[in-house]
């Protein structure tokens, strides 16, 4: 089993059918690491929109201010 714990399916190129869609997109992006610059990644418009919406939700859920204690060096 891979580190995520979900079994992989060789019929889908090693991608788990139960994996989080964001993890699948990250795997696609990492698959071209080391390739020539400009290599295109096959992402659908729906995948890009979903990634943007999930990212937006995550950022909105974070506090706007960073609580720090004095003195700050």
PDB file of C-alpha atoms in Angstrom:
ATOM      1  CA  UNK A   1       0.000   0.000   0.000  1.00  0.00           C
ATOM      2  CA  UNK A   2       1.235   3.546  -0.723  1.00  0.00           C
ATOM      3  CA  UNK A   3       1.876   6.005   2.132  1.00  0.00           C
ATOM      4  CA  UNK A   4      -1.667   7.393   1.897  1.00  0.00           C
ATOM      5  CA  UNK A   5      -3.029   3.987   2.830  1.00  0.00           C
ATOM      6  CA  UNK A   6      -5.388   3.652  -0.140  1.00  0.00           C
ATOM      7  CA  UNK A   7      -4.726   0.747  -2.491  1.00  0.00           C
ATOM      8  CA  UNK A   8      -3.699   1.590  -6.030  1.00  0.00           C
ATOM      9  CA  UNK A   9      -5.311   0.191  -9.141  1.00  0.00           C
ATOM     10  CA  UNK A  10      -2.953  -0.741 -12.008  1.00  0.00           C
ATOM     11  CA  UNK A  11      -5.843  -0.388 -14.477  1.00  0.00           C
ATOM     12  CA  UNK A  12      -6.026   3.358 -13.706  1.00  0.00           C
ATOM     13  CA  UNK A  13      -2.305   3.984 -13.923  1.00  0.00           C
ATOM     14  CA  UNK A  14      -1.702   3.383 -10.233  1.00  0.00           C
ATOM     15  CA  UNK A  15      -4.267   5.955  -9.109  1.00  0.00           C
ATOM     16  CA  UNK A  16      -6.616   4.839  -6.362  1.00  0.00           C
ATOM     17  CA  UNK A  17     -10.291   4.987  -7.206  1.00  0.00           C
ATOM     18  CA  UNK A  18     -10.980   6.044  -3.611  1.00  0.00           C
ATOM     19  CA  UNK A  19      -8.336   8.804  -3.500  1.00  0.00           C
ATOM     20  CA  UNK A  20      -9.160  12.426  -2.808  1.00  0.00           C
ATOM     21  CA  UNK A  21      -9.467  14.263  -6.158  1.00  0.00           C
ATOM     22  CA  UNK A  22      -6.929  16.846  -4.975  1.00  0.00           C
ATOM     23  CA  UNK A  23      -4.404  14.054  -4.384  1.00  0.00           C
ATOM     24  CA  UNK A  24      -5.030  12.766  -7.910  1.00  0.00           C
ATOM     25  CA  UNK A  25      -4.371  16.240  -9.355  1.00  0.00           C
ATOM     26  CA  UNK A  26      -1.193  16.592  -7.282  1.00  0.00           C
ATOM     27  CA  UNK A  27      -0.028  13.188  -8.531  1.00  0.00           C
ATOM     28  CA  UNK A  28      -0.630  14.309 -12.125  1.00  0.00           C
ATOM     29  CA  UNK A  29       1.378  17.488 -11.538  1.00  0.00           C
ATOM     30  CA  UNK A  30       4.207  15.632  -9.812  1.00  0.00           C
ATOM     31  CA  UNK A  31       4.369  13.093 -12.634  1.00  0.00           C
ATOM     32  CA  UNK A  32       5.938  15.715 -14.913  1.00  0.00           C
ATOM     33  CA  UNK A  33       8.552  16.772 -12.360  1.00  0.00           C
ATOM     34  CA  UNK A  34      11.938  16.706 -14.036  1.00  0.00           C
ATOM     35  CA  UNK A  35      10.423  16.871 -17.522  1.00  0.00           C
ATOM     36  CA  UNK A  36      11.309  19.668 -19.886  1.00  0.00           C
ATOM     37  CA  UNK A  37       9.861  23.053 -18.896  1.00  0.00           C
ATOM     38  CA  UNK A  38       6.527  23.715 -20.552  1.00  0.00           C
ATOM     39  CA  UNK A  39       5.402  20.071 -20.549  1.00  0.00           C
ATOM     40  CA  UNK A  40       1.632  20.088 -20.420  1.00  0.00           C
ATOM     41  CA  UNK A  41      -0.385  18.238 -17.812  1.00  0.00           C
ATOM     42  CA  UNK A  42      -3.746  16.771 -18.783  1.00  0.00           C
ATOM     43  CA  UNK A  43      -6.164  18.522 -16.371  1.00  0.00           C
ATOM     44  CA  UNK A  44      -9.802  19.099 -17.199  1.00  0.00           C
ATOM     45  CA  UNK A  45     -11.518  22.420 -16.644  1.00  0.00           C
ATOM     46  CA  UNK A  46     -13.607  20.789 -13.900  1.00  0.00           C
ATOM     47  CA  UNK A  47     -10.440  19.631 -12.085  1.00  0.00           C
ATOM     48  CA  UNK A  48      -8.933  23.126 -12.197  1.00  0.00           C
ATOM     49  CA  UNK A  49     -12.186  24.711 -10.956  1.00  0.00           C
ATOM     50  CA  UNK A  50     -12.485  22.164  -8.152  1.00  0.00           C
ATOM     51  CA  UNK A  51      -8.881  22.770  -7.126  1.00  0.00           C
ATOM     52  CA  UNK A  52      -9.455  26.541  -7.062  1.00  0.00           C
ATOM     53  CA  UNK A  53     -12.643  26.201  -5.009  1.00  0.00           C
ATOM     54  CA  UNK A  54     -11.073  23.803  -2.506  1.00  0.00           C
ATOM     55  CA  UNK A  55      -8.028  26.086  -2.188  1.00  0.00           C
ATOM     56  CA  UNK A  56     -10.252  29.122  -1.679  1.00  0.00           C
ATOM     57  CA  UNK A  57     -12.272  27.343   1.026  1.00  0.00           C
ATOM     58  CA  UNK A  58      -9.085  26.307   2.796  1.00  0.00           C
ATOM     59  CA  UNK A  59      -7.637  29.821   2.713  1.00  0.00           C
ATOM     60  CA  UNK A  60     -10.888  31.409   3.901  1.00  0.00           C
ATOM     61  CA  UNK A  61     -11.025  29.006   6.852  1.00  0.00           C
ATOM     62  CA  UNK A  62      -7.618  30.211   8.065  1.00  0.00           C
ATOM     63  CA  UNK A  63      -7.366  33.099  10.561  1.00  0.00           C
ATOM     64  CA  UNK A  64      -6.591  36.466   9.004  1.00  0.00           C
ATOM     65  CA  UNK A  65      -4.209  37.529  11.740  1.00  0.00           C
ATOM     66  CA  UNK A  66      -1.170  35.772  13.055  1.00  0.00           C
ATOM     67  CA  UNK A  67      -1.125  35.888  16.845  1.00  0.00           C
ATOM     68  CA  UNK A  68       2.378  36.720  18.058  1.00  0.00           C
ATOM     69  CA  UNK A  69       3.803  37.433  21.470  1.00  0.00           C
ATOM     70  CA  UNK A  70       6.137  40.318  22.201  1.00  0.00           C
ATOM     71  CA  UNK A  71       8.995  40.867  21.973  1.00  0.00           C
ATOM     72  CA  UNK A  72       9.521  39.953  18.344  1.00  0.00           C
ATOM     73  CA  UNK A  73      13.128  39.916  17.251  1.00  0.00           C
TER      74      UNK A  73
END
